[in-house]
Short mmCIF file of C-alpha atoms and ligand atoms in Angstrom, two decimals:
data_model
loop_
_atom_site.label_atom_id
_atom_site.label_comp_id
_atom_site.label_asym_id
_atom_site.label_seq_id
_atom_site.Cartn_x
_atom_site.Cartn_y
_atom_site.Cartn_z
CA UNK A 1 -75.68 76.20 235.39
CA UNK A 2 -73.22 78.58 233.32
CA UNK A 3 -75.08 81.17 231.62
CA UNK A 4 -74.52 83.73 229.53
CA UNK A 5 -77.15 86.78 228.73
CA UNK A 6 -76.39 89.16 226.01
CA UNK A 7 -77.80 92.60 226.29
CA UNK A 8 -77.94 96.04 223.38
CA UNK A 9 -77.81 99.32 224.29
CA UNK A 10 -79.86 101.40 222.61
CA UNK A 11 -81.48 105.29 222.58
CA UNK A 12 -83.54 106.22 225.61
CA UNK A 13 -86.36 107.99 224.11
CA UNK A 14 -88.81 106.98 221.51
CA UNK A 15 -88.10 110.86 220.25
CA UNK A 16 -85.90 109.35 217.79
CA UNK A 17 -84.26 112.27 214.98
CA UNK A 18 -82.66 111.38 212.24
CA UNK A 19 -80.04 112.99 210.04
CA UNK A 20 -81.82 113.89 206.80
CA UNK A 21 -78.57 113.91 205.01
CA UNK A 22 -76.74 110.61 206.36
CA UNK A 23 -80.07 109.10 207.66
CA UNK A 24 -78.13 107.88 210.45
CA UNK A 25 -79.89 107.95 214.16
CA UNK A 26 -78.90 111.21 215.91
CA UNK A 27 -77.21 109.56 218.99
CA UNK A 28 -75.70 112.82 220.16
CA UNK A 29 -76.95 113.82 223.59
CA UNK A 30 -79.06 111.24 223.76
CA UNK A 31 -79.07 108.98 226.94
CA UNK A 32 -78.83 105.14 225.94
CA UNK A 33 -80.16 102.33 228.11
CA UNK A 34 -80.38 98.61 228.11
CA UNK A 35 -82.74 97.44 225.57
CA UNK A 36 -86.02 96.78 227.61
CA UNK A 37 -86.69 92.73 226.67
CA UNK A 38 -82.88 92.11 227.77
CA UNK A 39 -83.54 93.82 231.45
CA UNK A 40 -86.19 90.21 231.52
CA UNK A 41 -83.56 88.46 229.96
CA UNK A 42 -81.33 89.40 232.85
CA UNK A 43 -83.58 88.85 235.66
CA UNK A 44 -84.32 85.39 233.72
CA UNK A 45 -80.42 84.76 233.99
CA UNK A 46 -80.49 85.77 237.82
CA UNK A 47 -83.37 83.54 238.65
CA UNK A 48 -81.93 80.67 237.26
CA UNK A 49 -78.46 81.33 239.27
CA UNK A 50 -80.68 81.62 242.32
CA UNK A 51 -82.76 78.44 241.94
CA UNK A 52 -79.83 75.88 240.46
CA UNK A 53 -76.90 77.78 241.31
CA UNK A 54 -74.12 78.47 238.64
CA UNK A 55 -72.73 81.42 236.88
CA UNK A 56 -74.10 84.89 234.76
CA UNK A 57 -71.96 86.10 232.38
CA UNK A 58 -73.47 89.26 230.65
CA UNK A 59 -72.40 90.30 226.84
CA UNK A 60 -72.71 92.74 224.64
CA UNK A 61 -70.94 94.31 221.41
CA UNK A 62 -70.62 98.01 221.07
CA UNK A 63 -68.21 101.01 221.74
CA UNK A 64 -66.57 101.64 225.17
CA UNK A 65 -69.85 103.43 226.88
CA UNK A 66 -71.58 100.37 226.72
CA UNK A 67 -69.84 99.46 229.68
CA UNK A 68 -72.65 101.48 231.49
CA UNK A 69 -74.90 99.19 230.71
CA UNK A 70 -72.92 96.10 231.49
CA UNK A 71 -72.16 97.63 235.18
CA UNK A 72 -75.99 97.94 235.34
CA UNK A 73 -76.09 94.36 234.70
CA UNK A 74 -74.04 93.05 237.25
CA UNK A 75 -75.09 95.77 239.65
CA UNK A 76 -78.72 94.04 239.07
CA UNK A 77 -76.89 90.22 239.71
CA UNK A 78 -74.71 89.48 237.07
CA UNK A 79 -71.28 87.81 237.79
CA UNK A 80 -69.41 88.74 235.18
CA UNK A 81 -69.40 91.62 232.12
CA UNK A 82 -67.57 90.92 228.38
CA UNK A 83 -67.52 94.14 226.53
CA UNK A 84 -66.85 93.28 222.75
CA UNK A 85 -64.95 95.82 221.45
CA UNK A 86 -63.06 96.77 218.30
CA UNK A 87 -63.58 99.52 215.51
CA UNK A 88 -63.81 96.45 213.35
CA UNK A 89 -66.84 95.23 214.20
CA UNK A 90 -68.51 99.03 213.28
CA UNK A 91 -71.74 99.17 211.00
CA UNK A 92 -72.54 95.38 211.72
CA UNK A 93 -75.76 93.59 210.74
CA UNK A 94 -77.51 91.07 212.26
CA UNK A 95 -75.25 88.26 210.42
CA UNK A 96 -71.73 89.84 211.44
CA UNK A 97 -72.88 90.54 215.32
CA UNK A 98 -74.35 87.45 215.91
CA UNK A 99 -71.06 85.65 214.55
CA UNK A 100 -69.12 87.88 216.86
CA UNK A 101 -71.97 86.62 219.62
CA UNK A 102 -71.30 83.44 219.16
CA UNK A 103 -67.18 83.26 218.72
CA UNK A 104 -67.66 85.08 222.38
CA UNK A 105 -70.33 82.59 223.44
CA UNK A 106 -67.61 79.81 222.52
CA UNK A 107 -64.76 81.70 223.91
CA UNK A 108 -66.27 81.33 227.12
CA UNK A 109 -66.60 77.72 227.49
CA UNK A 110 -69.64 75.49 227.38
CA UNK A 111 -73.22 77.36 228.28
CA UNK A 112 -75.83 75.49 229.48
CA UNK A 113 -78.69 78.30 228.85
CA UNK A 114 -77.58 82.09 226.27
CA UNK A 115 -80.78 84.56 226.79
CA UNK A 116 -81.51 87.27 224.55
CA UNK A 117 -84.76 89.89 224.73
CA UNK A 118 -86.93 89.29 221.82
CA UNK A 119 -86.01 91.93 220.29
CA UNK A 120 -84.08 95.55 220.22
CA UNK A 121 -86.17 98.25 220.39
CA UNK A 122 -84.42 100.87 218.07
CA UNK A 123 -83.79 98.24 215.10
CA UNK A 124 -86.40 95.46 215.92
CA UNK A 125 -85.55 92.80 213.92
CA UNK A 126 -85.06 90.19 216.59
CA UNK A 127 -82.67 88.50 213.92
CA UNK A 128 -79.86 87.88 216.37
CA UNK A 129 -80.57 85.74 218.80
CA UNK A 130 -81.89 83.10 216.15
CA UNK A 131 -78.32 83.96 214.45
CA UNK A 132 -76.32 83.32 217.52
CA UNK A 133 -78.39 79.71 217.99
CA UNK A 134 -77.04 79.09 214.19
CA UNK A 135 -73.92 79.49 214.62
CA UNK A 136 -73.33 77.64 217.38
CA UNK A 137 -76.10 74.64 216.25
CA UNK A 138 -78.22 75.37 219.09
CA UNK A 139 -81.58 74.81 220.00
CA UNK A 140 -83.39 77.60 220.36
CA UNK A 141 -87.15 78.88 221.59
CA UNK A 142 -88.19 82.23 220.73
CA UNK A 143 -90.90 84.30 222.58
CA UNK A 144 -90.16 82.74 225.68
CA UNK A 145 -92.87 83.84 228.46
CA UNK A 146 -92.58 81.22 231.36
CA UNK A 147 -89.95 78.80 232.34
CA UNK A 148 -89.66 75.58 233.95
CA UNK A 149 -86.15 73.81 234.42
CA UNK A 150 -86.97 69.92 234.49
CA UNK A 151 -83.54 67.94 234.91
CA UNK A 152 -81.14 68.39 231.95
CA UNK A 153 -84.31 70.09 229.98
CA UNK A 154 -86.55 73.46 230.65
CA UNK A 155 -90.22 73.75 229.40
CA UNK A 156 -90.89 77.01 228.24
CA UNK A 157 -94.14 78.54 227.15
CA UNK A 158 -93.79 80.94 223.62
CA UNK A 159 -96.03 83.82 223.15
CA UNK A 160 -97.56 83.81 219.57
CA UNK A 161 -99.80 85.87 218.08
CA UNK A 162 -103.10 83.48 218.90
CA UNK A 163 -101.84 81.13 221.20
CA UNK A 164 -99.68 80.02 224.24
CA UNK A 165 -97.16 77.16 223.09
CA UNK A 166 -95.46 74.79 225.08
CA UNK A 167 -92.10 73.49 224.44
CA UNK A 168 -90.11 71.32 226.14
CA UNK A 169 -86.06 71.38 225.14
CA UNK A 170 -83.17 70.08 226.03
CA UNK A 171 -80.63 71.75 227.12
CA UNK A 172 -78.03 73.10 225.69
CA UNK A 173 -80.46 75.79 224.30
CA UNK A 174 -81.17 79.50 223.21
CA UNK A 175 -84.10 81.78 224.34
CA UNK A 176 -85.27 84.93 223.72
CA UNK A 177 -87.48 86.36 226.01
CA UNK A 178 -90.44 88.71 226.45
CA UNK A 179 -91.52 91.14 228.49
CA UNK A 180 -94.30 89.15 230.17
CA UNK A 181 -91.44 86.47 232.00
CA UNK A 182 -90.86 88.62 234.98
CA UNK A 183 -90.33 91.68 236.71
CA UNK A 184 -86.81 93.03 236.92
CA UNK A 185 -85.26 93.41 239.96
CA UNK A 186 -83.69 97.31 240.88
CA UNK A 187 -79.94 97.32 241.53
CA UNK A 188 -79.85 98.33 245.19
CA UNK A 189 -77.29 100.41 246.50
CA UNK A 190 -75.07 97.86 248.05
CA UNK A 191 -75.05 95.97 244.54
CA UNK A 192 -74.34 99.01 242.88
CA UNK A 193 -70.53 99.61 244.74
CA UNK A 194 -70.11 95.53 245.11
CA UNK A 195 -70.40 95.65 241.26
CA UNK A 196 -67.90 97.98 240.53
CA UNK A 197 -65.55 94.71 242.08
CA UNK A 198 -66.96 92.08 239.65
CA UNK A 199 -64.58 91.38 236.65
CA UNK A 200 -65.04 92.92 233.39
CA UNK A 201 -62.93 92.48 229.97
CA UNK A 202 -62.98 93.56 226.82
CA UNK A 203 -62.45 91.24 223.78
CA UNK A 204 -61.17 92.47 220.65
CA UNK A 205 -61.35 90.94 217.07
CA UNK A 206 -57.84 89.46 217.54
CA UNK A 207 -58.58 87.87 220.76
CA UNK A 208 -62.08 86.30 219.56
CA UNK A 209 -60.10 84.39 216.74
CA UNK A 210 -62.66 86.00 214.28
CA UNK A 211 -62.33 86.01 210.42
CA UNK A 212 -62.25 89.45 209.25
CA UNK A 213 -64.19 88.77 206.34
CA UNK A 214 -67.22 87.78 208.95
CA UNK A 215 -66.99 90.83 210.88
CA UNK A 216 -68.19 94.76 210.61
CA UNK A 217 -69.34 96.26 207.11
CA UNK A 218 -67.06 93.79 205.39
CA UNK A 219 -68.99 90.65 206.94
CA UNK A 220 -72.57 92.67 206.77
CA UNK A 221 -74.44 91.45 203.69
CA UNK A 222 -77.48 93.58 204.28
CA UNK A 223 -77.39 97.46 204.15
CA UNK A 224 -79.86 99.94 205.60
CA UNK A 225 -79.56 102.24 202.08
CA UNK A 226 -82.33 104.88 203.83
CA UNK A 227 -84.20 105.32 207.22
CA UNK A 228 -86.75 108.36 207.35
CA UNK A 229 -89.76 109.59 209.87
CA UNK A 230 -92.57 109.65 208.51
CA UNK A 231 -94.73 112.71 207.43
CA UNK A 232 -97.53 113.74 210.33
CA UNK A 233 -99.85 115.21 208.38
CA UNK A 234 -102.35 117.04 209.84
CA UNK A 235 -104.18 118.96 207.57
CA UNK A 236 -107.76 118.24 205.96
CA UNK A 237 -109.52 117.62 209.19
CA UNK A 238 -113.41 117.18 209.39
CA UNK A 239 -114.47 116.91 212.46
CA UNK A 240 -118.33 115.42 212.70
CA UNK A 241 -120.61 116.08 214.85
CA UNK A 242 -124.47 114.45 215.32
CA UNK A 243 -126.39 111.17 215.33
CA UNK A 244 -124.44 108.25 213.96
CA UNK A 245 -126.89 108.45 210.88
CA UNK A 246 -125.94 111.76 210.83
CA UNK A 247 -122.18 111.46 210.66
CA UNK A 248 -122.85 108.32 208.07
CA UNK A 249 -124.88 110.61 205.98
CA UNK A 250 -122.61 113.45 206.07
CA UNK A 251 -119.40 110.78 204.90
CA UNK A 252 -121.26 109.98 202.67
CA UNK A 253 -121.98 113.13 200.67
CA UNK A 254 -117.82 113.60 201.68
CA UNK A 255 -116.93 110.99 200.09
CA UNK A 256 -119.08 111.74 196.94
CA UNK A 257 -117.71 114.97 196.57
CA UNK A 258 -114.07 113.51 196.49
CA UNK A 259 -114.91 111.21 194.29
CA UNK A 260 -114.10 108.58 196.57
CA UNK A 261 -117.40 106.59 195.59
C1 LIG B 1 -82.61 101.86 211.91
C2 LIG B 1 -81.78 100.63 211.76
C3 LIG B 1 -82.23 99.61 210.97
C4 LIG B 1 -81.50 98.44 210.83
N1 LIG B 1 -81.99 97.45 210.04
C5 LIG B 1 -81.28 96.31 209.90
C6 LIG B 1 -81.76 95.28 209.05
O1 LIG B 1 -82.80 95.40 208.41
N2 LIG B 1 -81.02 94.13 208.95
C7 LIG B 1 -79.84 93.98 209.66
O2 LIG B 1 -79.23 92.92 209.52
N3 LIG B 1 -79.36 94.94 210.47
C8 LIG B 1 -80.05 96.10 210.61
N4 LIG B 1 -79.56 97.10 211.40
C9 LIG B 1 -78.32 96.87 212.16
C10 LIG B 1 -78.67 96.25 213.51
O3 LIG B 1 -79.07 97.26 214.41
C11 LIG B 1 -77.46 95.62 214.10
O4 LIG B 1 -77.01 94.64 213.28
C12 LIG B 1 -77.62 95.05 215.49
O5 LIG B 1 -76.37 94.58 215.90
C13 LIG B 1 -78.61 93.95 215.80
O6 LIG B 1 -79.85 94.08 215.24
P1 LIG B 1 -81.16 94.50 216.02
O7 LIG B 1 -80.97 95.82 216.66
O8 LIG B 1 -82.25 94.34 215.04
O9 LIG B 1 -81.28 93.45 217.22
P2 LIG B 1 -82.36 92.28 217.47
O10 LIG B 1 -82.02 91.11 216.67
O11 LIG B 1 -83.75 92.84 217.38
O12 LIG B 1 -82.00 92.04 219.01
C14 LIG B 1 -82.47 90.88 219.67
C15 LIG B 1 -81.62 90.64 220.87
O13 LIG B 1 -80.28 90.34 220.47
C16 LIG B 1 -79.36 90.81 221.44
N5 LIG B 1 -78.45 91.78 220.82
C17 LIG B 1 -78.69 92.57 219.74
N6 LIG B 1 -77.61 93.33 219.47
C18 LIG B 1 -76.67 93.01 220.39
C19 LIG B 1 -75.36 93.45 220.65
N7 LIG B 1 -74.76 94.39 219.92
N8 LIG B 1 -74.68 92.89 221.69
C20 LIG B 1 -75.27 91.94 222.46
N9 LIG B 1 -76.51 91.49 222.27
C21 LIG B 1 -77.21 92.02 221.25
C22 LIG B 1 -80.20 91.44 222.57
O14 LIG B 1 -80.49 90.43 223.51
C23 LIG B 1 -81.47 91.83 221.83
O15 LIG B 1 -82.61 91.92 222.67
C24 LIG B 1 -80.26 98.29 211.53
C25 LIG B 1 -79.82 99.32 212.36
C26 LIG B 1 -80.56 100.48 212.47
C27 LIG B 1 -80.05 101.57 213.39
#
């Protein structure tokens, strides 16, 4: 089975600042890690290698220190690591990284099974995986919480909000996955130095064949014009005590006062 898992780094802390001038993410001094839902997309990838046998190749797009997360990666099983790289692809959206995705995904040959995590925690819009499966005219199944290889196709169970759905799909296909699939494994030691011997390249623009019109700002239809926190405020505090008729009472005559009724 040749699969391929694609993986974001992103901020380690939900402390989050933002530059009130640019309103850019601070990303100075701040420790970046593999996006949670892709650490179950991994272990996904690795299970699958260990029950039909086959090959991992981890992904991802992003400057040169994302290669710490990649080495995590194949420290944790991965075969291989593919570090997309080029100041082109800067200030990307969803549409220009998942073409870049894909022209990678191709680029490596025919996949039997691409995971993704459902979505990235520090942008969230768990756009690119269902880009990706687009591009490449894919099948894909989203919310992917259990899965069952059966011959040439998998059954997979999707989370939704009310209720557990069942697909079966053939495969070639596309998943995303969430955090309820399975528990991923820690690197150990001896994986850690063994992975340091596991190849690892870095594709450029040039050498993915992309169209530069596809790529970076230039290929990135949608702009994030402002991103702001939002205002704690923590002021006007009534705190209540007494009987719940009491407290009912007492809103009420609150909320008469306020002109709220
Ligand atoms: C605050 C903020 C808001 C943004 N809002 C938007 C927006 O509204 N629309 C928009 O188009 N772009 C937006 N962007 C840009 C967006 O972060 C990038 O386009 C990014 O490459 C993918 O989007 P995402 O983080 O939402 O990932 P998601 O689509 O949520 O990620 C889903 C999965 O895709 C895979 N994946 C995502 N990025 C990569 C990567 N670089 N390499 C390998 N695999 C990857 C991972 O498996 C991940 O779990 C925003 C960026 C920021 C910082």
């Amino acid at each position: 089975m040749n699969i391929a898992v694609f993986i974001k780094q992103v901020p380690d802390t939900i402390d989050v600042k933002i530059n009130p001038k640019t309103g850019n993410l601070e990303r100075e001094g701040i420790e970046s890690t593999i996006n949670l839902f892709d650490l179950h997309a991994i272990e996904a990838a690795i299970q699958l290698k260990e029950q039909h046998g086959g090959k991992v190749t981890v992904l991802t797009m992003g400057p040169l220190q994302a290669q710490t997360a990649l080495k995590k990666a194949l420290a944790m099983g991965c075969d291989e690591a593919v570090l997309l790289s080029d100041r082109k692809f800067a200030g990307a959206d969803t549409l220009a990284t998942g073409y870049v995705l894909a022209k990678a995904a191709e680029k490596i040959g025919p996949l039997d099974v691409l995971l993704f995590g459902r979505h990235a925690v520090d942008a969230d819009t768990g756009q690119t995986g269902p880009i990706v499966a687009s591009f490449l005219d894919l099948p894909q199944v989203t919310f992917v919480r259990s899965i069952t290889v059966d011959g040439s196709s998998m059954i997979c169970q999707r989370a939704l909000e009310h209720c557990i759905e069942t697909v079966k799909v053939s495969l070639p296909v596309l998943l995303t996955v969430t955090s309820e699939l399975n528990d991923p494994r820690y690197a150990t030691p001896i994986n850690i130095m063994k992975a340091g011997k596991k190849p690892q390249f870095i594709w450029s623009s040039e050498e993915l064949g992309c169209d530069e019109g596809r790529i970076g700002q230039a290929g990135s239809p949608s702009i994030v014009r402002k991103i702001y926190e939002p205002v704690h405020e923590t002021g006007n505090l009534h705190r209540m005590n007494g009987s719940i008729e009491e407290i009912a009472a007492a809103l009420v005559d609150l909320f008469e006062e306020q002109h709220l009724i």
